[in-house]
Short mmCIF file of N, CA and C in Angstrom, two decimals:
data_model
loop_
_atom_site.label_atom_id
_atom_site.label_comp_id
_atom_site.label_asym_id
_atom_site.label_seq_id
_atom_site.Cartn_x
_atom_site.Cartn_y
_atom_site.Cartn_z
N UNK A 15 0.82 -1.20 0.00
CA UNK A 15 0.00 0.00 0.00
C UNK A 15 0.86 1.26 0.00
N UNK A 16 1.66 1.54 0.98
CA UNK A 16 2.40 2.49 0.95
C UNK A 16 3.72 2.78 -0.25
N UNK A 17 3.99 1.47 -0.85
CA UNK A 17 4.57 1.73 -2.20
C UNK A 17 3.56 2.17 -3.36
N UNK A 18 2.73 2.04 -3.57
CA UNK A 18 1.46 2.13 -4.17
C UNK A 18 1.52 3.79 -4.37
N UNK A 19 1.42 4.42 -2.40
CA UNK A 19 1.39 5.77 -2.45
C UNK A 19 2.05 6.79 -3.04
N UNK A 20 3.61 6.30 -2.72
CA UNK A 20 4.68 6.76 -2.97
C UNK A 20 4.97 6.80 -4.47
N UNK A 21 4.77 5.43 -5.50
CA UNK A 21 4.82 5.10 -7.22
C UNK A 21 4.07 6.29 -7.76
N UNK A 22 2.53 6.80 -6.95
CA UNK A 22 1.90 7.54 -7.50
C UNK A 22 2.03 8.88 -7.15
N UNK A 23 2.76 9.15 -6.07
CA UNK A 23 3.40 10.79 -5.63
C UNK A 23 3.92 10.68 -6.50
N UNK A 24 5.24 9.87 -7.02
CA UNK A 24 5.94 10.52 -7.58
C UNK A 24 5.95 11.06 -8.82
N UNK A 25 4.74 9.99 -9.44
CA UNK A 25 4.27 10.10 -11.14
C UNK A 25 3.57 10.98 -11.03
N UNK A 26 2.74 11.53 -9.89
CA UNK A 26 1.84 12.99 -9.63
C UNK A 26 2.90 13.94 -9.56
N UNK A 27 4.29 14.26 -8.78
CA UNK A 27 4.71 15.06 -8.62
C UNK A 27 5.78 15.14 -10.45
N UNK A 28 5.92 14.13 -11.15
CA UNK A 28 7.18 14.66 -12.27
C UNK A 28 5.89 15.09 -13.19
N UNK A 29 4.56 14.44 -13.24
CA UNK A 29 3.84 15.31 -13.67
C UNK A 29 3.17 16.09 -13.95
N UNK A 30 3.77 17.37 -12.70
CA UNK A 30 3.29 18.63 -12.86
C UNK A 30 4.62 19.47 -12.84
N UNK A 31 6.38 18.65 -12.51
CA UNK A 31 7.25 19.47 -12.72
C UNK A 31 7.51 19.31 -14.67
N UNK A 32 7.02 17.99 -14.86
CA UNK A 32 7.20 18.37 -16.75
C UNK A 32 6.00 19.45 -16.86
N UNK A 33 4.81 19.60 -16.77
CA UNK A 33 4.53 20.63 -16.76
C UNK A 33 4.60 21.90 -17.06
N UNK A 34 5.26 22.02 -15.64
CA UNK A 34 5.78 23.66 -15.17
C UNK A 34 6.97 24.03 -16.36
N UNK A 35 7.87 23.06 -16.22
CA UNK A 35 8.80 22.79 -16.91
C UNK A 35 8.96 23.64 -18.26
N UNK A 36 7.69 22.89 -19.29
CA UNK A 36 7.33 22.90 -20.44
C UNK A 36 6.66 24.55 -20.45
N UNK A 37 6.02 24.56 -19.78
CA UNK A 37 5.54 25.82 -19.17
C UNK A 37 6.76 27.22 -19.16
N UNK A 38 7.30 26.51 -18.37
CA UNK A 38 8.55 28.04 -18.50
C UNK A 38 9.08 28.46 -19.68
N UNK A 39 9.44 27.31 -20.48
CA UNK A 39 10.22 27.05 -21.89
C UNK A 39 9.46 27.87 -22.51
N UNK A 40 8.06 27.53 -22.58
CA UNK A 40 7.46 28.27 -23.37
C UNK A 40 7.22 30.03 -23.30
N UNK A 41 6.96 30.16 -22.10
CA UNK A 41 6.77 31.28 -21.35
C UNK A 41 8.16 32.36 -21.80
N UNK A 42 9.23 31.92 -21.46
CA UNK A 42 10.58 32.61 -21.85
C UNK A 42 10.92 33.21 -23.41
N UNK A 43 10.33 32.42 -23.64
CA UNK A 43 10.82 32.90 -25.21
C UNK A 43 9.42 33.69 -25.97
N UNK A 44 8.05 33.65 -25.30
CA UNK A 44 7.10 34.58 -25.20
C UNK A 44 7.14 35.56 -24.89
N UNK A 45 8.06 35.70 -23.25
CA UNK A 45 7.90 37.16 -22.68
C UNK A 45 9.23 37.91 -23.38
N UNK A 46 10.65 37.07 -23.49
CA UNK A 46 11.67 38.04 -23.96
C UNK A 46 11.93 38.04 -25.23
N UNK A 47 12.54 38.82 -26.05
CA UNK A 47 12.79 38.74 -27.41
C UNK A 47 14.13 38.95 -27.37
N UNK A 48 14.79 37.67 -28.35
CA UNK A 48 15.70 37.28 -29.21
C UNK A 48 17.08 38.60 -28.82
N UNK A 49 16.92 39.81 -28.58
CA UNK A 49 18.04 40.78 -28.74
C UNK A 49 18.14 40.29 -27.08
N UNK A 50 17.00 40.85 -26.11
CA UNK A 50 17.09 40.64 -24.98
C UNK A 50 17.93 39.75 -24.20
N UNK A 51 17.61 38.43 -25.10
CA UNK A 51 18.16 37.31 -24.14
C UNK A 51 19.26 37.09 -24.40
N UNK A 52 20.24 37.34 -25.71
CA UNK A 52 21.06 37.55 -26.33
C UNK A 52 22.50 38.38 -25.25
N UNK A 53 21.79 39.98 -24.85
CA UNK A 53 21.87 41.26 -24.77
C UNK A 53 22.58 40.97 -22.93
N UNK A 54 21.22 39.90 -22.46
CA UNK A 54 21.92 39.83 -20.81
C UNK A 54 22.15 38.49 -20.97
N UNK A 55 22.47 37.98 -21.55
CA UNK A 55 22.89 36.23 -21.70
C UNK A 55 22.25 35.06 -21.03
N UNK A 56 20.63 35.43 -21.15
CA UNK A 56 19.84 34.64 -20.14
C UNK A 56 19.67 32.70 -20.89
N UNK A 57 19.35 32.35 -20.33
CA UNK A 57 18.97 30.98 -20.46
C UNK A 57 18.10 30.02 -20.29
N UNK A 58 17.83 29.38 -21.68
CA UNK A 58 15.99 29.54 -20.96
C UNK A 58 16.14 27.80 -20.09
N UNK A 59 17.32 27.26 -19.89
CA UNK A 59 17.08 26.01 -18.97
C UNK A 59 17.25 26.75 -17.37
N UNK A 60 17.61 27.50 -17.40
CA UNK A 60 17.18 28.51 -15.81
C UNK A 60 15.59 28.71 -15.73
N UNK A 61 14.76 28.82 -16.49
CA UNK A 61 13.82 28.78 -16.74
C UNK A 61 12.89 27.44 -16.06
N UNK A 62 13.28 26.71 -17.19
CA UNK A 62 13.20 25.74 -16.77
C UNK A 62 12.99 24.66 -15.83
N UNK A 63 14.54 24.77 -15.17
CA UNK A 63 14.64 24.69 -13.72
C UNK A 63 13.88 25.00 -12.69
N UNK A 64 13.90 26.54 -12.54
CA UNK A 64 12.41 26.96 -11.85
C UNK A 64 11.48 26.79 -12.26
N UNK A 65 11.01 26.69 -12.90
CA UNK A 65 9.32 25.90 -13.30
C UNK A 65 9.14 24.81 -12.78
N UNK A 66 10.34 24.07 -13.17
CA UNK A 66 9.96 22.52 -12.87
C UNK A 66 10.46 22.43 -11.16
N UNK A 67 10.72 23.41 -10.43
CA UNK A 67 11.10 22.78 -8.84
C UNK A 67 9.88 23.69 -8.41
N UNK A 68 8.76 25.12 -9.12
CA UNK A 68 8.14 25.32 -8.50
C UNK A 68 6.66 24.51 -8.75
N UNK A 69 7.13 23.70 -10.00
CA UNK A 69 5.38 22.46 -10.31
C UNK A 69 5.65 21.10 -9.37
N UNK A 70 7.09 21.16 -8.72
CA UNK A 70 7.26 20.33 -8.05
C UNK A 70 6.41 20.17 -6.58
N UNK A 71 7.04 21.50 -6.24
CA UNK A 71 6.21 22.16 -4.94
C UNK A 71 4.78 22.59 -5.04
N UNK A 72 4.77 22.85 -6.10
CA UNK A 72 2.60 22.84 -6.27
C UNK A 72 2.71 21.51 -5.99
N UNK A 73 2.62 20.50 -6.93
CA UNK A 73 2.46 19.34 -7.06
C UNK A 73 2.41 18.54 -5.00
N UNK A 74 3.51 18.39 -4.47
CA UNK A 74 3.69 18.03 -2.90
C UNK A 74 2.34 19.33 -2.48
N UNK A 75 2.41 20.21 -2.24
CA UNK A 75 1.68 21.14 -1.32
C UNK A 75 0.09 20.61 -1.63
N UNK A 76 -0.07 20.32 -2.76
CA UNK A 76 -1.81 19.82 -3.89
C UNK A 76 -2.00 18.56 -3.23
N UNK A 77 -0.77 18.09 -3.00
CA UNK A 77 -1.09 16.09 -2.77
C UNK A 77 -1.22 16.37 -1.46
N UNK A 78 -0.92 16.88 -0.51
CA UNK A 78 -1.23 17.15 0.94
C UNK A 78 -2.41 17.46 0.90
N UNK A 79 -2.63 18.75 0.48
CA UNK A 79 -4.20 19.03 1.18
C UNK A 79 -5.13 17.93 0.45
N UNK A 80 -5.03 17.44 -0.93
CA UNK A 80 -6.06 16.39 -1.11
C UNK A 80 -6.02 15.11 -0.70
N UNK A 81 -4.66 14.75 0.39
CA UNK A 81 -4.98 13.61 0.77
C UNK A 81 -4.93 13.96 2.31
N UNK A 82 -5.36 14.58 2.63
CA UNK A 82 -5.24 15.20 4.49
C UNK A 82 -6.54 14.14 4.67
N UNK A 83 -6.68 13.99 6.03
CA UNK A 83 -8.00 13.51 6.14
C UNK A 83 -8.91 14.83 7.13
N UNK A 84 -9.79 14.74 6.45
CA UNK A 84 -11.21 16.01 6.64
C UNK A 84 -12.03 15.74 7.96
N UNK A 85 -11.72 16.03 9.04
CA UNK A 85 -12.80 16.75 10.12
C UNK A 85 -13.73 16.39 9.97
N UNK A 86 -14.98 16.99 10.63
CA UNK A 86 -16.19 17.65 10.35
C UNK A 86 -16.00 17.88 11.87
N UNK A 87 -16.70 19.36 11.87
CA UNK A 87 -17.68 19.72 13.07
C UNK A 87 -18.59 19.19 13.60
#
């Protein structure tokens, strides 16, 4: 059971850092233009990177609250 949990965190969590990931890639080369990135020598796998460690952390913070167990008053 608890491998079960864990097989599916983790396939929940790489799939929302490919995601984010894919997400940034895209995003970078949307928001800056070609002289820009050139101009300050940016990189869009920095990009990247952060996307995919902050869809990581959505991803853990999302799987907590939907697997918390719920109260009632």
């Amino acid at each position: 059971m608890i491998r079960r949990v864990r097989t599916s965190f983790i396939l929940y969590a790489l799939l929302y850092a490919v995601l984010w990931a894919g997400a940034g890639a895209f995003l970078f080369y949307e928001f800056y233009q070609v002289r820009f990135i050139q101009e300050y020598e940016l990189h869009v796998s920095t990009a990247v990177i952060l996307f995919g460690v902050v869809g990581s952390v959505y991803a853990w913070i999302e799987w907590r609250l939907l697997h918390r167990f719920v109260t009632t008053v």
